[in-house]
Amino acid sequence: MKHESPKTAHTSEVVVDVRACTKIYHQGEASIHAVDNVSLSVRRGEFTVLVGPSGSGKTTLLNLIGALDAPDKGTLAIEGRDLGALSRSQLALLRRDRIGFVFQAYNLIPVLSAAENTEFVLALQGQPPTKRRARALDVLKAVGLEGYQARRPNQLSGGQQQRVAIARAIAPSPAIVLADEPTANVDSETGERLLDLMEALNRNEHATFLFSTHDPRVVARAKRIITMKDGRVVADTTVPPDAHQGPPAPC
Amino acid sequence: MILTLAWRNVWRNSRRTLINVVSIALGVWLTVTSVGLADYSYRQMIDDSARMGLGHVTIQPIDYLDAPSLKKTIAETATRQESIAAHRQTRAAATRITGQAMFASASRSIGGSFLAIDPKQESRDINIFLRSLVEGEAFTNSEVRAVLVGEVLAKNLKLSVGRKLILTAVDRHGEVVSELFRVCGIFRTGVVEIDGRMAVIPIERARQMLHYAPDEATMISVFVDDYRNADVVRDLLATVIPRDAASVLTWRQTQPELASLSDVDRGMNYLFLFLLGLLIAAGVLNTSLMSVLERRHEFGIMMAIGTRPGQLSAMILIEAASMGFVGLLAGAILCVPWAYYLIAVGLDMSSVMGEDYTAANVLIDPIWHITLYPGRMFAIAAMLFTLTLIAALYPAFTAARARPIESLRDAA
Ligand SMILES: Nc1ncnc2c1ncn2[C@@H]1O[C@H](COP(=O)(O)OP(=O)(O)O)[C@@H](O)[C@H]1O
Ligand SMILES: [Mg+2]
């Protein structure tokens, strides 16, 4: 499934390519340009934040990139595959195999344990039980939930639930993890922990992250910041590696 | 994974699930009881009616059914009766003669019918008159001038055991013939029409009186263990008996009114059960649909991370199937002691039904038992299970139709 172009280096390979995308919502007479002529690309290994006030179009853009919604204008490609050319079930397979999702809250299936939630996508992929369970336990360990594998979501704190959601998102080694305000429903301390975790996963597991937030503390940790306003990208800045307090990324 | 998920989802709202499980279990219980009671009463009625003369399958002269007459006979009864009785598929066979007669005593005369039987071929098992003797004894010799009369007939003719009766009939040549008999026994079937019109005489005596050959009779009554096999046995006998020698008919053909009574009754029963099934299915539909609507956000997440719509539908159907299965299991557990009680002891309904309740000239036993046919039980289970699945089709479709994006926004 992995799509690697021989010409580009691993870190500079384009994973997400958005070209002149517009998404319009109609509400009665009015039409809202939730995403307005946005173009951007995300390369493998990036740790990018999407910021902007509430209603600026972050969720809408993430939904377009995540193949959950289709743009009214423009094109989108994930690892070079044009989403507009794929059928509904092909899109479902693409989401299953190449995209990880972390939503704001209630990410998990309540009747499944942490380990079962983590291996859910692997099960959908048809991986054998022992193999997928081993992977799930590895990933749970990586998100700091070793020993919690048998707990149901209602036996976990909000932060722990988000960790399981992150574990589930990275378990199939997707091309990109999309996270829509993953820290919005937890306290700031827990939010910091989740960010530490995602940073570490970005560093150690080479997971590519694109997440939205309007928390300035989160913004401070990003390597690249895309700012949105009224559906448009108004700024796109890459932070030089030495600007971070943390240790530099190995790449 | 989908299986595990479905099974756990079923017990998520255990109260709602239990309501459905209980309703399915009660449905099984009601269905098994009503079908069991009905099957028992049909069997009872049909078997009793067969014992009154005709058997489950009747070999009789061609056209006899349309215009019965003592002039119409079948031949070679001895060898035929013997081979039929010995057949694996039959329980018994008896050569009999039946016809109209006039009964006269010293005080008065009454019209009725007689049944001539060979005591060697008969038993209480296949003959209701032998079974319901209340006075005297049956004759054991087929040539004696002895007669068994119904209780009401005996009363009306002012007869008792040991008294004389003159039986007058039309013989095979159309001549009026009479014979003197002595009452040796009195029977009470409980059906007034039978007890007031019927007399049973030895077959050899009847042959002599009617000028029949030693091998002639008006019918061979064939009995089977299970009346539902009558058709099979009829077809079987029809291949052995030449078409121009006699006709072979089942109880359905010889007693159409009994057949239609049980058919109409069974039809009503099935209609009632179908409505009951719909009621249960409505409960399942409600539960399933509610659970789907409550889980819109969850389904949105599942679809977003790559669950295909068909897998969601399958999950909903498996949920309903699990509920149906548990319900059937609970119903079966409920039914075992109940069915055992009804088969072994029965329900005494005499206080409700009164003393002699008859339908289509057959006495109904006031103690209600049930008959459970495995095939029928399986059909009931299959029907309830299928209805449960059908009820879940729409919720399953609803779940699959949901678009992840809308489902996600819904509950956010
Ligand atoms: N389903 C919808 N129908 C109508 N308008 C919508 C819908 N979803 C989003 N919008 C509008 O689109 C704009 C962008 O919304 P959104 O992408 O959710 O912004 P953000 O995530 O940055 O808060 C807002 O004005 C919002 O009201
Ligand atoms: Mg948003």
XYZ file of C-alpha atoms and ligand atoms in Angstrom:
691
model
C 0.000 0.000 0.000
C 2.881 2.373 0.735
C 3.370 4.836 -2.038
C 6.959 5.990 -2.310
C 8.243 7.908 -5.256
C 11.838 6.966 -6.035
C 12.725 10.555 -6.967
C 11.817 12.278 -3.705
C 13.538 11.839 -0.406
C 11.536 10.164 2.377
C 10.983 13.358 4.364
C 10.053 15.562 1.448
C 7.454 13.259 -0.094
C 4.067 14.959 -0.444
C 1.413 13.069 1.488
C -1.452 15.520 1.214
C -1.959 17.754 -1.780
C -4.864 20.241 -1.699
C -5.377 22.295 -4.878
C -7.754 25.256 -4.976
C -10.396 23.539 -2.860
C -13.657 25.215 -2.034
C -16.469 23.865 0.124
C -19.700 25.810 0.230
C -22.514 25.264 2.746
C -25.942 26.597 1.932
C -28.039 27.827 4.776
C -31.356 29.095 3.483
C -30.588 32.069 1.247
C -27.001 32.463 2.435
C -24.085 30.370 1.228
C -21.041 30.001 3.448
C -17.630 29.423 1.938
C -16.435 27.179 4.769
C -13.273 26.445 2.796
C -12.457 29.050 0.187
C -9.934 28.327 -2.560
C -7.387 26.626 -0.287
C -4.190 25.129 -1.631
C -1.604 23.455 0.556
C 0.528 20.367 0.783
C 1.797 18.291 3.685
C 5.002 16.252 3.447
C 5.826 13.034 5.177
C 7.107 13.529 8.731
C 5.549 16.944 9.251
C 4.028 18.044 12.545
C 1.650 20.738 11.390
C -0.982 22.717 13.209
C -4.042 24.306 11.693
C -5.073 27.370 13.678
C -7.777 29.964 13.393
C -10.821 31.193 15.222
C -13.896 29.090 15.614
C -15.776 28.895 12.323
C -12.695 29.572 10.198
C -13.014 26.226 8.391
C -10.495 23.970 10.137
C -12.881 21.056 10.643
C -14.229 21.379 7.133
C -10.728 21.284 5.669
C -9.730 18.283 7.786
C -12.881 16.474 6.676
C -11.972 17.132 3.044
C -8.415 15.878 3.538
C -9.729 12.866 5.461
C -11.969 11.888 2.525
C -15.032 12.249 4.721
C -16.407 15.015 2.544
C -15.933 16.098 -1.068
C -15.020 19.623 -2.179
C -17.319 21.639 -4.439
C -14.314 22.900 -6.380
C -10.659 21.895 -6.616
C -8.846 18.600 -6.210
C -7.371 16.615 -3.338
C -4.768 13.870 -3.425
C -3.481 11.561 -0.701
C -0.111 10.021 -1.585
C -0.743 10.972 -5.177
C -4.190 9.370 -5.425
C -6.890 11.762 -6.592
C -9.805 11.422 -4.156
C -12.302 12.627 -6.746
C -11.595 9.526 -8.830
C -12.357 7.059 -6.032
C -15.669 5.343 -5.275
C -17.292 5.430 -1.842
C -15.920 2.047 -0.900
C -12.459 2.860 -2.283
C -12.522 5.980 -0.103
C -13.450 3.828 2.910
C -10.460 1.572 2.191
C -8.186 4.594 1.782
C -9.322 5.958 5.149
C -8.877 2.532 6.738
C -5.360 1.947 5.423
C -3.763 5.365 4.929
C -5.398 7.876 7.274
C -5.568 7.975 11.055
C -8.307 9.959 12.753
C -8.477 11.500 16.202
C -11.640 13.437 16.923
C -12.427 15.928 19.630
C -14.141 13.442 21.945
C -16.036 10.145 22.083
C -13.595 8.563 19.703
C -13.817 5.052 21.070
C -16.273 2.209 20.746
C -17.685 1.936 24.280
C -18.096 -1.850 24.383
C -14.533 -2.578 23.305
C -11.476 -2.565 25.581
C -8.508 -0.249 25.003
C -6.655 -3.034 23.200
C -9.707 -3.943 21.099
C -10.250 -0.308 20.141
C -6.588 -0.019 19.213
C -6.660 -3.110 17.015
C -10.061 -2.335 15.486
C -8.704 -0.939 12.218
C -6.201 -3.793 11.998
C -9.118 -6.205 12.358
C -10.966 -4.396 9.583
C -7.835 -4.881 7.480
C -8.114 -8.600 8.141
C -4.927 -8.981 10.167
C -4.742 -12.228 12.156
C -5.719 -11.833 15.856
C -2.325 -12.601 17.413
C -0.478 -10.267 15.077
C -2.872 -7.371 15.537
C -3.037 -7.838 19.302
C 0.763 -7.722 19.516
C 0.804 -4.511 17.492
C -1.958 -2.984 19.635
C -0.052 -3.723 22.834
C 3.112 -2.208 21.340
C 1.283 0.959 20.375
C -0.519 1.191 23.726
C 2.883 0.978 25.367
C 4.122 3.761 23.083
C 1.237 6.025 24.186
C 1.946 5.225 27.837
C -0.997 2.927 28.491
C 0.838 -0.271 29.260
C -1.338 -2.306 31.629
C -4.530 -0.517 30.608
C -5.325 -2.755 27.645
C -8.317 -4.475 29.253
C -10.065 -1.285 30.362
C -13.206 -0.105 28.689
C -13.415 3.576 27.653
C -15.659 4.401 30.622
C -12.905 3.105 32.923
C -10.390 5.543 31.439
C -9.936 9.298 31.972
C -10.552 11.719 29.103
C -6.809 12.029 28.496
C -6.365 8.253 28.510
C -9.243 7.887 26.073
C -7.551 10.337 23.712
C -4.325 8.353 24.055
C -6.191 5.211 22.997
C -7.638 7.166 20.063
C -4.112 8.226 19.085
C -2.917 4.643 19.476
C -5.721 3.452 17.207
C -4.863 6.146 14.664
C -1.182 5.228 14.438
C -1.533 1.425 14.801
C -1.946 0.791 11.041
C 1.037 3.131 10.281
C -1.032 5.544 8.188
C 0.371 8.129 5.790
C -1.058 10.882 7.960
C -2.896 11.314 11.259
C -5.623 13.953 11.187
C -6.654 15.265 14.586
C -9.435 17.797 15.002
C -8.894 19.702 18.239
C -7.698 16.593 20.064
C -6.996 18.534 23.271
C -10.186 20.596 23.351
C -11.989 18.327 25.809
C -9.189 17.764 28.324
C -7.570 20.096 30.847
C -4.450 21.990 29.811
C -2.084 19.739 31.776
C -3.484 16.676 29.993
C -3.399 18.580 26.718
C 0.334 19.172 27.171
C 0.849 15.458 27.813
C -1.031 14.556 24.637
C 1.112 16.957 22.669
C 4.283 15.493 24.188
C 3.036 12.142 23.065
C 2.228 13.195 19.514
C 5.594 14.930 19.237
C 7.343 11.800 20.408
C 5.407 9.657 17.968
C 6.285 12.091 15.219
C 9.924 11.802 16.163
C 10.217 8.119 16.960
C 7.573 6.494 14.779
C 7.857 9.033 11.944
C 4.123 9.617 12.069
C 2.897 12.601 10.092
C 0.459 14.810 12.010
C -1.948 17.485 10.899
C -4.143 18.808 13.648
C -6.355 21.740 14.335
C -6.482 23.757 17.507
C -7.157 27.216 18.783
C -5.057 26.704 21.885
C -2.000 29.041 21.704
C 0.075 26.675 23.872
C -0.434 23.957 21.307
C 0.597 26.330 18.552
C 3.885 26.994 20.308
C 4.862 23.341 19.856
C 4.269 23.098 16.104
C 6.915 22.887 13.405
C 4.605 24.422 10.864
C 1.603 26.629 11.483
C -1.151 27.149 8.946
C -3.502 29.961 9.908
C -7.048 30.098 8.581
C -9.624 32.831 8.582
C -13.023 32.825 6.918
C -12.188 29.654 5.028
C -8.936 30.967 3.605
C -5.306 30.238 4.472
C -3.918 33.594 5.606
C -0.495 32.459 6.825
C 1.724 29.374 6.477
C 4.922 29.523 8.507
C 7.564 26.899 9.074
C 9.305 27.171 12.429
C 13.063 26.535 12.261
C 14.026 23.425 14.274
C 16.203 25.388 16.756
C 13.215 27.503 17.798
C 11.881 24.552 19.817
C 12.732 24.007 23.441
C 12.684 20.232 22.983
C 15.466 18.147 21.477
C 15.682 18.518 17.697
C 14.031 15.961 15.486
C 16.488 13.254 14.343
C 15.859 14.076 10.685
C -14.481 -8.566 15.667
C -17.884 -7.539 14.275
C -19.387 -10.584 16.018
C -17.897 -9.693 19.387
C -18.966 -6.117 18.921
C -22.535 -7.096 18.024
C -22.852 -9.483 20.957
C -21.627 -6.845 23.423
C -23.856 -4.199 21.885
C -26.860 -6.432 22.522
C -26.188 -6.280 26.255
C -25.418 -2.579 26.322
C -28.994 -1.694 27.080
C -29.766 -4.925 28.849
C -33.207 -3.843 30.016
C -34.345 -3.153 26.464
C -32.813 -6.403 25.255
C -34.424 -8.384 28.065
C -37.837 -6.991 27.179
C -37.379 -8.377 23.676
C -35.958 -11.657 24.911
C -38.934 -12.073 27.239
C -41.402 -11.176 24.504
C -39.820 -13.673 22.112
C -39.753 -16.323 24.869
C -43.423 -15.685 25.695
C -44.156 -15.807 21.991
C -42.515 -19.214 21.784
C -44.450 -20.361 24.820
C -47.798 -19.144 23.497
C -47.133 -20.525 20.051
C -45.965 -23.907 21.262
C -48.967 -24.141 23.584
C -51.584 -23.114 21.058
C -50.112 -25.126 18.197
C -49.584 -28.082 20.530
C -53.158 -27.954 21.832
C -54.535 -27.589 18.325
C -52.418 -30.433 16.955
C -53.492 -32.632 19.849
C -57.175 -31.876 19.353
C -57.026 -32.392 15.577
C -55.247 -35.675 16.078
C -57.797 -36.691 18.671
C -60.743 -35.722 16.472
C -59.346 -37.325 13.364
C -58.323 -40.523 15.139
C -61.695 -40.807 16.914
C -63.501 -40.180 13.700
C -61.392 -42.853 12.006
C -62.328 -45.280 14.786
C -66.029 -44.676 14.120
C -65.735 -46.753 10.979
C -63.790 -45.365 8.066
C -60.199 -45.453 9.281
C -57.548 -42.956 8.206
C -57.541 -44.454 4.754
C -60.574 -46.220 3.330
C -60.720 -48.759 0.528
C -64.268 -48.724 -0.755
C -66.239 -49.445 -3.939
C -65.886 -46.914 -6.741
C -68.586 -44.204 -6.473
C -69.534 -45.413 -2.998
C -68.633 -41.994 -1.558
C -71.139 -40.194 -3.816
C -73.953 -42.710 -3.431
C -73.437 -45.219 -0.625
C -75.321 -48.458 -1.105
C -75.090 -52.022 0.171
C -75.287 -53.102 -3.467
C -71.772 -51.760 -4.019
C -69.072 -54.021 -2.658
C -65.383 -54.813 -2.915
C -64.045 -58.351 -3.308
C -60.992 -60.289 -2.106
C -61.160 -58.503 1.227
C -59.496 -61.291 3.211
C -56.171 -61.306 1.386
C -56.124 -57.542 1.019
C -56.860 -56.857 4.669
C -54.153 -59.285 5.679
C -51.453 -57.788 3.484
C -52.375 -54.211 4.350
C -52.419 -54.933 8.085
C -48.984 -56.498 7.772
C -47.538 -53.510 5.964
C -44.824 -51.530 7.725
C -46.542 -48.171 7.112
C -49.901 -49.173 8.586
C -50.932 -49.869 12.138
C -54.018 -51.971 11.454
C -56.649 -52.786 8.859
C -60.190 -54.081 9.285
C -62.770 -55.366 6.827
C -66.146 -53.793 7.562
C -69.611 -53.466 6.137
C -71.662 -50.391 6.777
C -75.089 -49.363 5.630
C -78.504 -48.007 6.504
C -80.879 -50.075 8.588
C -84.130 -50.046 10.469
C -84.007 -51.150 14.100
C -87.152 -52.512 15.696
C -87.845 -53.647 19.225
C -91.042 -54.828 20.793
C -91.992 -51.223 21.504
C -91.008 -49.247 18.381
C -88.710 -48.917 15.359
C -86.031 -46.350 14.542
C -83.904 -45.727 11.440
C -80.119 -45.710 11.720
C -76.921 -47.325 10.491
C -75.048 -50.485 11.249
C -71.413 -51.400 11.207
C -70.487 -55.024 10.687
C -67.091 -56.044 11.989
C -64.835 -59.055 12.311
C -63.922 -59.305 16.025
C -60.619 -60.984 15.104
C -59.489 -57.892 13.226
C -60.796 -55.324 15.658
C -59.505 -53.878 18.879
C -60.320 -51.011 21.222
C -57.479 -49.199 19.541
C -59.196 -48.916 16.162
C -62.836 -49.215 17.144
C -64.520 -46.534 19.223
C -67.552 -48.733 20.015
C -65.454 -51.454 21.593
C -63.624 -48.728 23.454
C -66.747 -47.126 24.854
C -68.799 -50.120 26.026
C -70.638 -49.226 29.214
C -72.712 -52.391 29.622
C -72.400 -56.020 28.556
C -69.565 -57.328 26.402
C -68.536 -57.378 22.766
C -69.152 -60.486 20.655
C -66.084 -62.557 19.848
C -67.615 -64.763 17.162
C -68.380 -63.223 13.796
C -71.404 -65.402 13.070
C -73.474 -64.956 16.216
C -76.708 -62.999 16.193
C -75.378 -60.448 18.655
C -75.523 -56.687 18.479
C -73.925 -53.727 20.245
C -76.231 -50.702 20.383
C -75.728 -47.080 21.309
C -76.990 -45.983 24.684
C -79.542 -43.534 23.305
C -80.805 -46.031 20.747
C -81.175 -48.631 23.498
C -83.124 -46.184 25.592
C -85.385 -45.130 22.735
C -86.082 -48.749 21.786
C -86.436 -49.657 25.475
C -83.689 -52.260 25.095
C -81.246 -53.655 27.596
C -78.566 -56.349 27.451
C -80.135 -59.691 26.539
C -83.183 -58.200 24.786
C -84.006 -58.768 21.116
C -83.804 -56.398 18.168
C -84.777 -56.849 14.540
C -82.506 -55.285 11.992
C -83.946 -54.652 8.530
C -81.817 -53.647 5.546
C -81.697 -53.861 1.730
C -79.420 -56.699 0.498
C -77.010 -56.757 -2.473
C -79.883 -57.622 -4.868
C -82.126 -54.804 -3.605
C -84.345 -57.106 -1.564
C -85.490 -56.205 1.917
C -84.001 -58.592 4.488
C -84.375 -58.887 8.263
C -82.533 -60.640 11.003
C -83.084 -61.071 14.710
C -80.231 -60.063 17.054
C -79.782 -60.169 20.779
C -78.260 -57.134 22.502
C -74.916 -58.153 24.019
C -73.526 -54.734 24.849
C -74.308 -51.025 25.037
C -71.842 -48.286 24.168
C -71.643 -44.559 24.892
C -69.352 -42.516 22.668
C -70.743 -39.269 24.041
C -71.890 -38.126 20.608
C -75.690 -38.211 20.662
C -76.062 -38.667 16.895
C -73.915 -41.795 17.059
C -75.280 -43.208 20.296
C -78.846 -42.770 18.995
C -78.420 -44.295 15.522
C -75.685 -46.859 15.567
C -75.535 -50.638 15.979
C -72.553 -52.970 15.573
C -72.982 -56.577 14.360
C -70.698 -59.512 13.457
C -69.538 -59.439 9.842
C -70.249 -63.060 8.844
C -73.810 -62.717 10.114
C -74.143 -59.538 8.039
C -72.759 -61.263 4.923
C -75.288 -64.059 5.242
C -78.114 -61.632 5.790
C -77.097 -59.391 2.866
C -76.256 -62.361 0.578
C -72.623 -61.314 0.227
C -69.881 -63.740 -0.792
C -67.541 -64.721 2.111
C -64.941 -62.288 0.794
C -67.177 -59.305 0.144
C -67.528 -56.121 2.177
C -68.190 -52.424 1.677
C -64.803 -51.293 2.930
C -61.414 -51.971 4.382
C -60.545 -49.388 7.030
C -56.833 -48.731 7.275
C -55.225 -47.141 10.332
C -51.866 -45.379 10.563
C -49.858 -44.254 13.566
C -49.852 -40.635 12.451
C -52.846 -39.355 10.509
C -50.517 -37.012 8.605
C -49.175 -40.095 6.823
C -52.601 -40.897 5.393
C -51.690 -39.470 1.991
C -48.512 -41.521 1.774
C -50.360 -44.710 2.690
C -53.185 -43.887 0.288
C -50.703 -43.458 -2.568
C -48.989 -46.653 -1.553
C -52.223 -48.664 -1.487
C -53.395 -47.099 -4.720
C -50.458 -48.740 -6.468
C -51.429 -52.211 -5.184
C -55.164 -52.062 -5.687
C -56.365 -52.040 -9.305
C -58.020 -48.751 -10.227
C -61.204 -50.455 -11.413
C -61.508 -52.676 -8.325
C -61.895 -50.030 -5.625
C -61.077 -46.467 -4.730
C -58.583 -45.596 -2.016
C -59.469 -42.440 -0.094
C -58.020 -40.594 2.872
C -60.027 -39.272 5.802
C -59.878 -35.843 4.127
C -61.861 -37.215 1.194
C -64.291 -39.349 3.162
C -64.906 -36.660 5.809
C -64.498 -33.309 4.087
C -66.362 -31.451 6.836
C -63.872 -32.646 9.457
C -60.996 -31.712 7.167
C -62.342 -28.227 6.545
C -63.103 -27.717 10.229
C -59.508 -28.468 11.172
C -58.194 -26.434 8.224
C -60.221 -23.352 9.124
C -59.279 -23.712 12.774
C -55.625 -24.137 11.913
C -55.826 -21.153 9.581
C -57.247 -18.971 12.371
C -54.563 -20.252 14.693
C -51.812 -19.386 12.222
C -53.296 -15.959 11.591
C -53.310 -15.278 15.330
C -49.733 -16.516 15.645
C -48.646 -14.418 12.708
C -50.126 -11.321 14.354
C -48.341 -12.272 17.557
C -45.134 -12.599 15.546
C -45.687 -9.147 14.054
C -46.119 -7.730 17.549
C -42.821 -9.268 18.634
C -41.149 -8.047 15.452
C -42.447 -4.515 16.118
C -40.702 -4.625 19.503
C -37.463 -5.773 17.900
C -37.765 -3.105 15.206
C -38.273 -0.432 17.842
C -35.299 -1.548 19.925
C -33.047 -1.966 16.943
C -33.972 1.349 15.371
C -33.588 3.217 18.659
C -30.183 1.669 19.233
C -29.114 2.661 15.716
C -30.239 6.262 16.138
C -28.518 6.507 19.515
C -25.265 5.289 18.003
C -25.080 7.682 15.060
C -21.907 9.305 16.334
C -20.315 5.941 17.060
C -21.200 4.713 13.582
C -19.756 7.948 12.177
C -16.451 7.221 13.911
C -16.535 3.601 12.775
C -17.175 4.618 9.172
C -14.542 7.378 9.309
C -11.874 4.888 10.367
C -12.772 2.518 7.566
C -15.738 0.338 8.536
C -17.734 -0.317 5.402
C -21.533 0.281 5.362
C -22.171 -3.423 4.777
C -20.235 -4.277 7.911
C -22.414 -1.921 9.946
C -25.551 -3.536 8.481
C -24.181 -6.968 9.257
C -23.516 -5.874 12.817
C -27.112 -4.672 13.291
C -28.455 -7.928 11.827
C -26.175 -9.995 14.058
C -27.388 -7.996 17.035
C -31.002 -8.824 16.182
C -30.100 -12.440 15.469
C -28.385 -12.750 18.856
C -31.440 -11.299 20.553
C -33.677 -13.690 18.624
C -31.473 -16.631 19.473
C -31.419 -15.823 23.194
C -35.195 -15.335 23.083
C -35.729 -18.707 21.407
C -33.414 -20.357 23.903
C -35.276 -18.788 26.818
C -38.561 -19.847 25.224
C -37.324 -23.416 24.828
C -36.228 -23.541 28.466
C -39.614 -22.181 29.496
C -41.443 -24.711 27.319
C -39.737 -27.933 28.339
C -41.345 -28.353 31.803
C -44.620 -26.877 30.569
C -44.837 -29.198 27.571
C -43.889 -32.145 29.742
C -46.721 -31.268 32.119
C -49.252 -30.885 29.310
C -48.258 -34.138 27.674
C -48.166 -36.170 30.872
C -50.960 -34.588 32.927
C -52.891 -32.118 30.801
C -55.167 -29.228 31.648
C -58.585 -30.157 33.017
C -60.990 -27.881 31.185
C -64.189 -29.769 32.083
C -65.432 -26.912 34.258
C -65.191 -24.556 31.296
C -66.370 -26.919 28.555
C -69.232 -28.773 30.198
C -69.913 -32.495 30.013
C -70.136 -33.458 26.375
C -68.664 -31.061 23.904
C -68.613 -32.252 20.330
C -67.402 -30.818 17.056
C -68.087 -32.366 13.644
C -69.658 -35.353 15.431
C -66.530 -36.052 17.434
C -66.278 -35.876 21.176
C -63.711 -33.443 22.562
C -61.840 -34.633 25.627
C -62.155 -32.092 28.477
C -58.580 -32.837 29.558
C -56.378 -30.846 27.218
C -53.080 -32.301 26.161
C -50.628 -31.178 23.541
C -48.981 -32.896 20.619
C -45.629 -31.492 19.555
C -44.435 -32.353 16.079
C -40.682 -31.635 15.783
C -41.143 -30.218 12.286
C -43.795 -27.791 13.490
C -41.641 -26.693 16.450
C -38.759 -26.065 14.095
C -41.028 -24.042 11.810
C -42.181 -21.903 14.760
C -38.585 -21.212 15.792
C -37.587 -20.460 12.205
C -40.560 -18.124 11.752
C -39.830 -16.138 14.917
C -36.145 -15.949 14.067
C -36.881 -14.813 10.520
C -39.346 -12.180 11.726
C -36.677 -10.858 14.108
C -34.214 -10.576 11.245
C -36.783 -8.959 8.965
C -37.548 -6.433 11.708
C -33.862 -5.504 11.828
C -33.588 -4.980 8.049
C -34.753 -1.386 8.128
C -32.488 -0.368 11.056
C -29.590 -2.144 9.321
C -30.330 -0.210 6.160
C -30.551 3.039 8.152
C -27.163 2.372 9.742
C -25.535 1.693 6.380
C -27.026 4.768 4.764
C -25.565 7.138 7.347
C -22.765 9.374 6.065
C -19.814 9.564 8.445
C -19.485 13.341 8.250
C -23.098 13.998 9.226
C -23.073 11.356 11.918
C -19.946 12.903 13.414
C -21.344 16.408 13.432
C -24.622 15.179 14.886
C -23.459 14.269 18.344
C -20.401 16.537 18.585
N -22.979 21.254 7.895
C -22.872 22.563 7.845
N -23.900 23.288 7.352
C -23.804 24.619 7.269
N -22.747 25.311 7.639
C -21.696 24.659 8.132
C -21.706 23.250 8.264
N -20.527 22.863 8.785
C -19.806 23.975 8.979
N -20.506 25.051 8.591
C -20.032 26.425 8.610
O -18.793 26.461 7.958
C -17.911 27.322 8.602
C -16.648 26.577 9.005
O -16.963 25.639 10.004
P -15.874 24.683 10.647
O -15.141 24.034 9.548
O -16.569 23.804 11.606
O -14.927 25.687 11.411
P -13.916 25.425 12.600
O -13.686 23.954 12.693
O -12.719 26.198 12.227
O -14.551 25.965 13.825
C -18.678 27.893 9.787
O -19.196 29.152 9.413
C -19.786 26.920 10.010
O -20.910 27.575 10.536
Mg -13.955 22.696 14.305
